[in-house]
mmCIF file of C-alpha atoms in Angstrom:
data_model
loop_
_atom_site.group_PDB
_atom_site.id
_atom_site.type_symbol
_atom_site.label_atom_id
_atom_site.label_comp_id
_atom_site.label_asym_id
_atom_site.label_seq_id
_atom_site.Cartn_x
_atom_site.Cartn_y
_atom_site.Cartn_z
ATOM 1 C CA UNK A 1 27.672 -63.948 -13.430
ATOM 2 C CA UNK A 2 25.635 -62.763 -16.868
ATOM 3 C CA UNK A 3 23.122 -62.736 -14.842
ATOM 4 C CA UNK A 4 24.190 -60.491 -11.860
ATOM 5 C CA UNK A 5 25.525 -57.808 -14.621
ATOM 6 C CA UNK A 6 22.341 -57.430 -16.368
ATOM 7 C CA UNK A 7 20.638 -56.881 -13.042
ATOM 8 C CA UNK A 8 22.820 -54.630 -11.758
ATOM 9 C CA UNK A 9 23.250 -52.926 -15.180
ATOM 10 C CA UNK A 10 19.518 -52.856 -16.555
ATOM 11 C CA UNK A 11 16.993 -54.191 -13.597
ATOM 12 C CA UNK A 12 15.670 -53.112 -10.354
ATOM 13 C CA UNK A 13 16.197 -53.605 -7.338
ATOM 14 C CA UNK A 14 13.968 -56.683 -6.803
ATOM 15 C CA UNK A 15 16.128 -58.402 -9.384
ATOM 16 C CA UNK A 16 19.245 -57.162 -7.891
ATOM 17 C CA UNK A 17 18.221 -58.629 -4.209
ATOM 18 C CA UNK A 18 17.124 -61.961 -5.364
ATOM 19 C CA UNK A 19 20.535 -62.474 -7.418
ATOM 20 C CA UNK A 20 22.511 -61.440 -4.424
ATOM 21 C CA UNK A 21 20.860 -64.035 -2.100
ATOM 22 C CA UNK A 22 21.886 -66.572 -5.040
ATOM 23 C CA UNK A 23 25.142 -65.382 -5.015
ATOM 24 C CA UNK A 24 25.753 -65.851 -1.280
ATOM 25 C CA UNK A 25 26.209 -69.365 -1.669
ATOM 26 C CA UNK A 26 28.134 -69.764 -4.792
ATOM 27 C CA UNK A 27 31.774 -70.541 -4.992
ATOM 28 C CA UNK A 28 34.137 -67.822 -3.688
ATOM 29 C CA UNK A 29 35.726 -67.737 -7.630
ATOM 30 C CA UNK A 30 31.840 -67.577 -8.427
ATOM 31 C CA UNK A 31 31.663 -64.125 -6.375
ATOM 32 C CA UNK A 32 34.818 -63.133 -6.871
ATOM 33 C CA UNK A 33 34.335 -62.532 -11.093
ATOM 34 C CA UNK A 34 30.915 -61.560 -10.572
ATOM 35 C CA UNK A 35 31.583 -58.611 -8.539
ATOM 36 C CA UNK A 36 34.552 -57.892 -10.876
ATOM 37 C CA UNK A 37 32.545 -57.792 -13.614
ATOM 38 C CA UNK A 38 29.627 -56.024 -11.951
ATOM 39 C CA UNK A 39 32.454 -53.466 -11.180
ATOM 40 C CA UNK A 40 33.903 -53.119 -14.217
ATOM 41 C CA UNK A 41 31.246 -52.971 -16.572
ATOM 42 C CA UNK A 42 27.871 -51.962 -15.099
ATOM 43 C CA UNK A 43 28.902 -48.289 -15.066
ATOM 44 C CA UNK A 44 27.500 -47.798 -11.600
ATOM 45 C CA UNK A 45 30.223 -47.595 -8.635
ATOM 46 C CA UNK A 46 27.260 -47.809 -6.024
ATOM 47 C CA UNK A 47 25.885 -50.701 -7.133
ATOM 48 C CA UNK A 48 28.961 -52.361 -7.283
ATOM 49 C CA UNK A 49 30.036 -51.563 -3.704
ATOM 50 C CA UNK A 50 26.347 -52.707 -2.141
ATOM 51 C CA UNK A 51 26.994 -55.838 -3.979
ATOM 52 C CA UNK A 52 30.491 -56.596 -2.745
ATOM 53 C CA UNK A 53 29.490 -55.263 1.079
ATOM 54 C CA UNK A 54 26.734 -58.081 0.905
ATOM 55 C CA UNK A 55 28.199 -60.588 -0.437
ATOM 56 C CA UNK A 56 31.897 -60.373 1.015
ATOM 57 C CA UNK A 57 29.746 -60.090 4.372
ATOM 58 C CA UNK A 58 28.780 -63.547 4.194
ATOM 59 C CA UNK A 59 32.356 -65.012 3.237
ATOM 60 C CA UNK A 60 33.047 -68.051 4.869
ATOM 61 C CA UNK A 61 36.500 -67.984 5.387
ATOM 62 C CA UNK A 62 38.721 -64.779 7.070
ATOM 63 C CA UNK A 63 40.983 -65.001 4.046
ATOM 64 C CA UNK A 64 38.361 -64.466 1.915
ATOM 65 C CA UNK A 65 36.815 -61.476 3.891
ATOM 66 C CA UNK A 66 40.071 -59.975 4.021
ATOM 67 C CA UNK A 67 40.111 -59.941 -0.058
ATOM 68 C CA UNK A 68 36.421 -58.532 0.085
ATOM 69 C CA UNK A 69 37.942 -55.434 2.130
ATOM 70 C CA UNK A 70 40.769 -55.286 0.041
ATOM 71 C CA UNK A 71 38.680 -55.385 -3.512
ATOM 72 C CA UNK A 72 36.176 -52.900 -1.554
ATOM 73 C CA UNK A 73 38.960 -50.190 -0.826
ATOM 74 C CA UNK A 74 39.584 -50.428 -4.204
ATOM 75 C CA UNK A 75 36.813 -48.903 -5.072
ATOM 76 C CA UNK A 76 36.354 -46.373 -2.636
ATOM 77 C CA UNK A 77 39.294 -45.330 -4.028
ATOM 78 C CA UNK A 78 38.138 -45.147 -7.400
ATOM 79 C CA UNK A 79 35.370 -43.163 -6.104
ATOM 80 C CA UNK A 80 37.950 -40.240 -4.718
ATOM 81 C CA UNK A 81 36.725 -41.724 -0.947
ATOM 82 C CA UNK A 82 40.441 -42.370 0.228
ATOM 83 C CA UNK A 83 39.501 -42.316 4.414
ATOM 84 C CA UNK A 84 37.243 -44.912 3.615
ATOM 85 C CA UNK A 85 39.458 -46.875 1.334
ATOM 86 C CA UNK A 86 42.039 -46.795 4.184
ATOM 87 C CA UNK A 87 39.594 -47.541 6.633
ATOM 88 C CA UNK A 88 38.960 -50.521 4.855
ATOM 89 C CA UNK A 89 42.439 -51.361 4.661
ATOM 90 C CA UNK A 90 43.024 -51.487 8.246
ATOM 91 C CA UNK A 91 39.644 -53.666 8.489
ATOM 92 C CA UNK A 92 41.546 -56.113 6.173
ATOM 93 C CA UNK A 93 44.940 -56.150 7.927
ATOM 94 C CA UNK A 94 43.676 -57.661 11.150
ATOM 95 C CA UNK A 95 42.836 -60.694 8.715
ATOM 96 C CA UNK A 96 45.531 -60.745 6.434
ATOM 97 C CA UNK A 97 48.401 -58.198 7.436
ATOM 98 C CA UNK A 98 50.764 -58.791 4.592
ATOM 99 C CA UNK A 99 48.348 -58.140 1.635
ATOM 100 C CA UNK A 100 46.592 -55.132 3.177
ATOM 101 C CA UNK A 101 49.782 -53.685 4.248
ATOM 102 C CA UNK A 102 51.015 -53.970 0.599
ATOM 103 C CA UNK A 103 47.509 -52.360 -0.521
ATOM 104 C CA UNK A 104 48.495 -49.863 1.754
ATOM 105 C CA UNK A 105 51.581 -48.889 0.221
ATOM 106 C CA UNK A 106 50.095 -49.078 -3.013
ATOM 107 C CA UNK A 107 47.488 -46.918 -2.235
ATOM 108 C CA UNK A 108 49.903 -44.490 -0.502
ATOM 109 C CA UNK A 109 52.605 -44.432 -3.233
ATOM 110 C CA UNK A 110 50.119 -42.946 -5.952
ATOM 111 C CA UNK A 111 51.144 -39.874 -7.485
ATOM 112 C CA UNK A 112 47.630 -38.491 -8.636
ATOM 113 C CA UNK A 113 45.902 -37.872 -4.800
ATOM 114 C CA UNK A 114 47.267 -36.803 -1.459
ATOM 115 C CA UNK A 115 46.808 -39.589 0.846
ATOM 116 C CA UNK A 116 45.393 -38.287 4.405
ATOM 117 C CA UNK A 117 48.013 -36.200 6.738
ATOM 118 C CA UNK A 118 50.709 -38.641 8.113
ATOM 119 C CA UNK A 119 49.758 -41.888 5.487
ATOM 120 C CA UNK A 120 52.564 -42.112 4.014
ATOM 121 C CA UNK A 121 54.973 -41.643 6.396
ATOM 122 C CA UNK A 122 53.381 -44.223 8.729
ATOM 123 C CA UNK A 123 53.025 -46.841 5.690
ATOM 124 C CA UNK A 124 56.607 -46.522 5.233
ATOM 125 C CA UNK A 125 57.699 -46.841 8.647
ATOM 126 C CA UNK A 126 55.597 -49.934 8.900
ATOM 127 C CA UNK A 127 56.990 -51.630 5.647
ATOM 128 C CA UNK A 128 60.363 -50.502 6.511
ATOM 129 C CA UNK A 129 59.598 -52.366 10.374
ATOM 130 C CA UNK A 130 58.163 -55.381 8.826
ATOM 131 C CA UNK A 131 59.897 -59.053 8.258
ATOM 132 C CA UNK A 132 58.280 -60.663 5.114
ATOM 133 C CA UNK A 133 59.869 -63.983 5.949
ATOM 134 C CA UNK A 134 57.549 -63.771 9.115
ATOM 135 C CA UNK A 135 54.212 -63.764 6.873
ATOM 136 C CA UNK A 136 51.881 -66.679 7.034
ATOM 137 C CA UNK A 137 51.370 -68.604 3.678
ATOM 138 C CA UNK A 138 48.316 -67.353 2.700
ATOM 139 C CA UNK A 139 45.823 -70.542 1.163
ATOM 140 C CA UNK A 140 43.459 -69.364 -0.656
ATOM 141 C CA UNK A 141 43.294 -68.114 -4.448
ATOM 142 C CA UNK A 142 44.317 -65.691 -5.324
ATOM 143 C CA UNK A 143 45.751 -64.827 -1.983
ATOM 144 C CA UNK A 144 48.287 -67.343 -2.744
ATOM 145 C CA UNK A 145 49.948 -65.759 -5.615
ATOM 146 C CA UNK A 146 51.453 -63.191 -3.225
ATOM 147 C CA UNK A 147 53.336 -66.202 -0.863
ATOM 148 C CA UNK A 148 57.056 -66.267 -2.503
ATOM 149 C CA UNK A 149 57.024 -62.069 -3.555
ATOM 150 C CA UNK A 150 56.552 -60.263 -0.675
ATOM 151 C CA UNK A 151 59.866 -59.246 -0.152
ATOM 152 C CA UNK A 152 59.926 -58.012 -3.691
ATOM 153 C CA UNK A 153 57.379 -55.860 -3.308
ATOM 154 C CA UNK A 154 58.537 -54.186 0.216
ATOM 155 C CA UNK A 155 61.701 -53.033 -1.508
ATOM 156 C CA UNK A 156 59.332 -51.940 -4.898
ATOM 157 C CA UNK A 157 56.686 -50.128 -2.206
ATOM 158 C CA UNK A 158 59.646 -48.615 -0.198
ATOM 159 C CA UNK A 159 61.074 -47.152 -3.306
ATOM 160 C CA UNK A 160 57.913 -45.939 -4.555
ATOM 161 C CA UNK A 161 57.302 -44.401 -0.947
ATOM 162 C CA UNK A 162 61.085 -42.614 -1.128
ATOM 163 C CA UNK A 163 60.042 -41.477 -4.684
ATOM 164 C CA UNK A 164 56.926 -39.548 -3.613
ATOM 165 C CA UNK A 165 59.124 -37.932 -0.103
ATOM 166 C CA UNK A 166 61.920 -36.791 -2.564
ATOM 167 C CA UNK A 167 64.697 -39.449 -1.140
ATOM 168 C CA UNK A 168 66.544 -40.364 -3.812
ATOM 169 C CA UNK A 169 69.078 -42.754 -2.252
ATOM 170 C CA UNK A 170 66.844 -44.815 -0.438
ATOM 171 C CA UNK A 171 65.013 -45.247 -3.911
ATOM 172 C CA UNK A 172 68.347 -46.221 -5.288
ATOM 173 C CA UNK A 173 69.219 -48.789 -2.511
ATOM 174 C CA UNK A 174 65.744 -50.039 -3.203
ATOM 175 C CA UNK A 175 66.276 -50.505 -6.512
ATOM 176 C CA UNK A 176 69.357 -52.819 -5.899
ATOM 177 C CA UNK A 177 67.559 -55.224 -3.289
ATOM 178 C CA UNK A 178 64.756 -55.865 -5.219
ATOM 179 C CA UNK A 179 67.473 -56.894 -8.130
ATOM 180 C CA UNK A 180 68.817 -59.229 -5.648
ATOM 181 C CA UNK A 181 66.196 -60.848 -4.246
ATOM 182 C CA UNK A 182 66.360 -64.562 -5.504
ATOM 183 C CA UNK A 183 63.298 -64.892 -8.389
ATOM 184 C CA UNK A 184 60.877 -67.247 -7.203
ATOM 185 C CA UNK A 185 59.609 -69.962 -10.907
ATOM 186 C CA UNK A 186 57.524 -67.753 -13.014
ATOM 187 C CA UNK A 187 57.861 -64.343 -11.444
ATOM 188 C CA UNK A 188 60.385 -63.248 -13.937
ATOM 189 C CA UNK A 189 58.091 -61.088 -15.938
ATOM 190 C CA UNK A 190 56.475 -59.625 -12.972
ATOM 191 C CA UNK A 191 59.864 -58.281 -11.140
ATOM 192 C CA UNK A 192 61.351 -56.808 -14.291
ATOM 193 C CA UNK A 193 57.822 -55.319 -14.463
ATOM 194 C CA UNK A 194 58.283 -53.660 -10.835
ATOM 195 C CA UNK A 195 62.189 -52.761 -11.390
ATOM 196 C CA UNK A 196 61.359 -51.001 -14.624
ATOM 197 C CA UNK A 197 58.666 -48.914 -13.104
ATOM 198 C CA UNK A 198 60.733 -48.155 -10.331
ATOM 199 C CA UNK A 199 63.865 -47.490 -12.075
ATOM 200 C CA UNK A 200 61.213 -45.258 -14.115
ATOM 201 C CA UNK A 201 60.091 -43.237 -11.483
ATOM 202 C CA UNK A 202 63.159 -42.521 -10.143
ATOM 203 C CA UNK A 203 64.604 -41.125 -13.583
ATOM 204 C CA UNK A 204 61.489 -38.935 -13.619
ATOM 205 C CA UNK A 205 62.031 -37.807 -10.334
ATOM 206 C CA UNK A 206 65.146 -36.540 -11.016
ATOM 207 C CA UNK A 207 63.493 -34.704 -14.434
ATOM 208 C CA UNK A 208 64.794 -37.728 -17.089
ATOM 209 C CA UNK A 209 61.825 -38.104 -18.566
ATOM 210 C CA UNK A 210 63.161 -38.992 -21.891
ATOM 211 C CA UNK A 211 64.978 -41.452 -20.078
ATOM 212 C CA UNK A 212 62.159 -43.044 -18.001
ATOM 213 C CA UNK A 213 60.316 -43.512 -20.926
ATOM 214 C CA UNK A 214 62.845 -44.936 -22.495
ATOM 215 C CA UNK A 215 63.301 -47.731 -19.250
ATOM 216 C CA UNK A 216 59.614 -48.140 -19.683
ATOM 217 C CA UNK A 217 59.737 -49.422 -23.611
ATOM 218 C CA UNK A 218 62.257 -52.002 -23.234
ATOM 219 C CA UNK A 219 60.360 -54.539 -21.284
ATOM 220 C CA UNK A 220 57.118 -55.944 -22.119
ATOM 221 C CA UNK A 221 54.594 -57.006 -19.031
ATOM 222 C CA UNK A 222 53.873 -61.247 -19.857
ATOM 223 C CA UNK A 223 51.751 -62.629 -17.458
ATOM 224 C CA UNK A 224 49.508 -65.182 -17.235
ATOM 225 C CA UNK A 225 45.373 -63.477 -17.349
ATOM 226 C CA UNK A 226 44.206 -64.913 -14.269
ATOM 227 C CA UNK A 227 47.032 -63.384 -11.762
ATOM 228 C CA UNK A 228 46.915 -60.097 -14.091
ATOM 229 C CA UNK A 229 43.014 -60.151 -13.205
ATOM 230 C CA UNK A 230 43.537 -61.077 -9.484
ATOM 231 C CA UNK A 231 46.068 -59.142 -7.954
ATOM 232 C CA UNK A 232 46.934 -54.933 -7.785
ATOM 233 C CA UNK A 233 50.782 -55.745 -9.006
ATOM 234 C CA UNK A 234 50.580 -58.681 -11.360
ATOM 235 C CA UNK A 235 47.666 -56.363 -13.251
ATOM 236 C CA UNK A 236 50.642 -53.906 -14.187
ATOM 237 C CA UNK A 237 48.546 -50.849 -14.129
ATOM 238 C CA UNK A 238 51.071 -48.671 -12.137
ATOM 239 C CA UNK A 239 53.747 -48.982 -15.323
ATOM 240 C CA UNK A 240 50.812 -48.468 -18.286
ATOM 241 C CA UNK A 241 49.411 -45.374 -16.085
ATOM 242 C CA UNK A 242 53.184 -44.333 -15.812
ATOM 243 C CA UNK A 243 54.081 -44.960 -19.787
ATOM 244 C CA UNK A 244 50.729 -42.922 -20.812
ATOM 245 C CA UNK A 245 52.231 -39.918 -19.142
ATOM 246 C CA UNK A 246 55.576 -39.988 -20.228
ATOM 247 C CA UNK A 247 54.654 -40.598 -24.049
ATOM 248 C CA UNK A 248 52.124 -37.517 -23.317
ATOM 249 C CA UNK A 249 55.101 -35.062 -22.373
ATOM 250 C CA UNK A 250 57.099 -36.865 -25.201
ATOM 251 C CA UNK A 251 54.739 -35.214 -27.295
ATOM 252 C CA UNK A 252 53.339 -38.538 -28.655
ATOM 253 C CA UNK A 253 49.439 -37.648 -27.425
ATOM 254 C CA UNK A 254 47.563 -40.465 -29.348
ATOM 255 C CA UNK A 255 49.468 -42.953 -28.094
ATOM 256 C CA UNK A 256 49.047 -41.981 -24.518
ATOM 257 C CA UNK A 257 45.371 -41.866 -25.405
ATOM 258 C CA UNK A 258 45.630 -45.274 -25.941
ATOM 259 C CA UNK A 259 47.436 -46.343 -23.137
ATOM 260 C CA UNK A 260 45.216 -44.427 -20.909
ATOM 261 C CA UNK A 261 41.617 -45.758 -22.358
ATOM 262 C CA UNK A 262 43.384 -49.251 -21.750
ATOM 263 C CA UNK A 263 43.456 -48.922 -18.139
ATOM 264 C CA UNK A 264 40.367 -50.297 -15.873
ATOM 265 C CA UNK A 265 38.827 -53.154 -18.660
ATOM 266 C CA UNK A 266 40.332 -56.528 -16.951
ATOM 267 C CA UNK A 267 40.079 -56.327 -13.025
ATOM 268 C CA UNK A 268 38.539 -54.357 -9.969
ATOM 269 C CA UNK A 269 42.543 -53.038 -8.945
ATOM 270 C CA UNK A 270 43.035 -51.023 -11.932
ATOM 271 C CA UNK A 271 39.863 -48.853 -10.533
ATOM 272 C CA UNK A 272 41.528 -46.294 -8.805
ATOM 273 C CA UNK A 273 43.223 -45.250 -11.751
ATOM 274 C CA UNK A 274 40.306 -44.794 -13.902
ATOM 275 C CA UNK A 275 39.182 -41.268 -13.443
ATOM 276 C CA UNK A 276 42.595 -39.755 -13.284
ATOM 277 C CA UNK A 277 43.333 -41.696 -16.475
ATOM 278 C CA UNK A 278 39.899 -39.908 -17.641
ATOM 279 C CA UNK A 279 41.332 -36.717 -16.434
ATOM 280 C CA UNK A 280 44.390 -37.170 -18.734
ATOM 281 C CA UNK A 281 42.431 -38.259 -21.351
ATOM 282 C CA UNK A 282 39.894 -35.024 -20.972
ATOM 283 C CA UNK A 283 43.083 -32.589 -20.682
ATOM 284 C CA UNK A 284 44.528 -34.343 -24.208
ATOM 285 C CA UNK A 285 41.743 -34.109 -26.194
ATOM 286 C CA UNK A 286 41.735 -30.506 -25.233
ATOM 287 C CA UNK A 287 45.723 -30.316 -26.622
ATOM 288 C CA UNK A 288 44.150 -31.951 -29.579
ATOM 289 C CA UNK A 289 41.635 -29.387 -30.296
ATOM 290 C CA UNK A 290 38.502 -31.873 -29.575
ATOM 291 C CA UNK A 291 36.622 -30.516 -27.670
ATOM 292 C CA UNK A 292 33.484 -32.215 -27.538
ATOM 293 C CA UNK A 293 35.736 -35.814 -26.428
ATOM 294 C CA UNK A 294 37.678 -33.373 -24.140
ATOM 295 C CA UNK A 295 34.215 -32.563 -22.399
ATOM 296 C CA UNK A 296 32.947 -36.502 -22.370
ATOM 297 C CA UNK A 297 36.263 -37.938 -20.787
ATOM 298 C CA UNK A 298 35.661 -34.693 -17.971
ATOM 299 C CA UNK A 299 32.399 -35.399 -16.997
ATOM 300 C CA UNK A 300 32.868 -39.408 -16.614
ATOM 301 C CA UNK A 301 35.791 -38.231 -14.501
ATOM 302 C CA UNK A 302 34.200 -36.200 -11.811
ATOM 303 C CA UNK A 303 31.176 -38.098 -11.833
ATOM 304 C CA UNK A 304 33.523 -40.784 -9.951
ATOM 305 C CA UNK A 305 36.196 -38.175 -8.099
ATOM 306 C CA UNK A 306 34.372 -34.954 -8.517
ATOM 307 C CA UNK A 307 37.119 -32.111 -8.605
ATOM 308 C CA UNK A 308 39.757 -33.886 -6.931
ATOM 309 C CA UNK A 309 41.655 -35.079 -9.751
ATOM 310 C CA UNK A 310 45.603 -33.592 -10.706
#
């Protein structure tokens, strides 16, 4: 894994072929935190997604394929490429519906783009149509750690998705399923975590910001590294992305600073939310009157979205 970052951070291309081929027949938890870290921390999106195409390629089981699209529309998305990322998604679904169809919902519930025309009404009328009790047990890690939770996460997707189309109510009902869904042994942490964001959104929805915040601050996020590194909900980036904004229009700037510059150090699914954080970031140091930080934080985030950030 060392290995495959300094060639993909600091070598050329020879290097970067021959440690590919190696990696094609290492252990899928082998690839799996090697293109995480290549992703993370080489500072070069396209060398991170030729990497993952080649080696996710040459998975040899469909579960694990179905992660590679998954982890790959991830980073389209980080890259401001949202067709693609959703292209990817449906690539993923024929091999494991229930996780890409999460992803999907996910992807589709974000407040900082505009999914394509008709996304988000379709991802809601197919989580809305779906039985979770009719999934198949997933096997492998760290497709597993979805099995017991994904009727918690319809009802936390659905709410999200009523949130974004201005339905209040249905975000409400949503709200109260998800608190009475039966909590499968250690996902306690994890489903507060979803009905405080939730509740959270829906309070700033309805212009309670104070109060959202608020929501936010009473819970803390405990969960064991290796599911916060290797799974989009369990990584808790949605709620930190969330609290950074409301402490910015608390007033309380440096602190959101900090929440923000947090976000995209641990795991490939806190990607997407890297160059709006940036964008936040660029737009506080501005408030502050820094404008040479202001400038940095800009340019890193349109290098990765270009001018499509809000």
């Amino acid at each position: 894994g060392l290995r495959a970052l300094a060639a993909f951070t600091l070598g050329t291309e020879a290097e970067q072929t021959a440690i590919t081929r190696e990696l094609a027949g290492a252990r899928g938890l082998t690839i799996a935190r090697t293109f995480s870290d290549v992703a993370l921390y080489s500072g070069n999106p396209v060398h991170a997604e030729r990497l993952g195409r080649e080696l996710f390629a040459a998975a040899r089981s469909e579960e694990f394929r179905a992660f590679g699209h998954i982890t790959l529309a991830h980073l389209d998305l980080a890259r401001g490429r949202t067709v693609e990322a959703f292209d990817r998604l449906h690539e993923a679904e024929r091999l494991e519906p229930a996780w890409a169809l999460e992803v999907r919902g996910l992807f589709a519930s974000l407040s900082f783009f505009t999914p394509p025309e008709g996304v988000r009404a379709r991802v809601r009328s197919d989580l809305s149509a779906w039985d979770p009790a009719a999934a198949r047990s997933a096997v492998a890690v760290p497709l597993a750690f979805h099995n017991e939770l994904h009727s918690h996460f319809r009802c936390f997707l659905l709410g999200l998705l009523a949130v974004r189309e201005g339905d209040s109510a249905a975000a409400s009902l949503e709200i109260e399923s998800l608190a009475e869904l039966p909590v499968p042994v250690g996902a306690g942490a994890l489903l507060e975590h979803l009905g405080r964001t939730l509740h959270a959104e829906l309070l700033l929805a309805r212009g309670l910001a104070a109060e959202a915040l608020a929501v936010l601050e009473q819970g803390r996020l405990d969960v064991w590294f290796q599911y916060a590194v290797s799974s989009p909900f369990y990584a808790g980036t949605f709620e930190r992305f969330l609290r950074a904004d409301l402490l910015a229009r608390a007033g309380r700037v440096p602190e959101a600073i900090r929440w923000w510059e947090s976000i995209a150090e641990r795991t490939p699914f806190e990607l997407p939310f890297q160059a709006p954080s940036l964008h936040r970031i660029a737009q506080a140091w501005e408030e502050l009157g820094d404008a040479d930080r202001a400038r940095a934080a800009a340019d890193k985030a349109r290098v990765l979205w270009g001018d499509g950030l809000k």
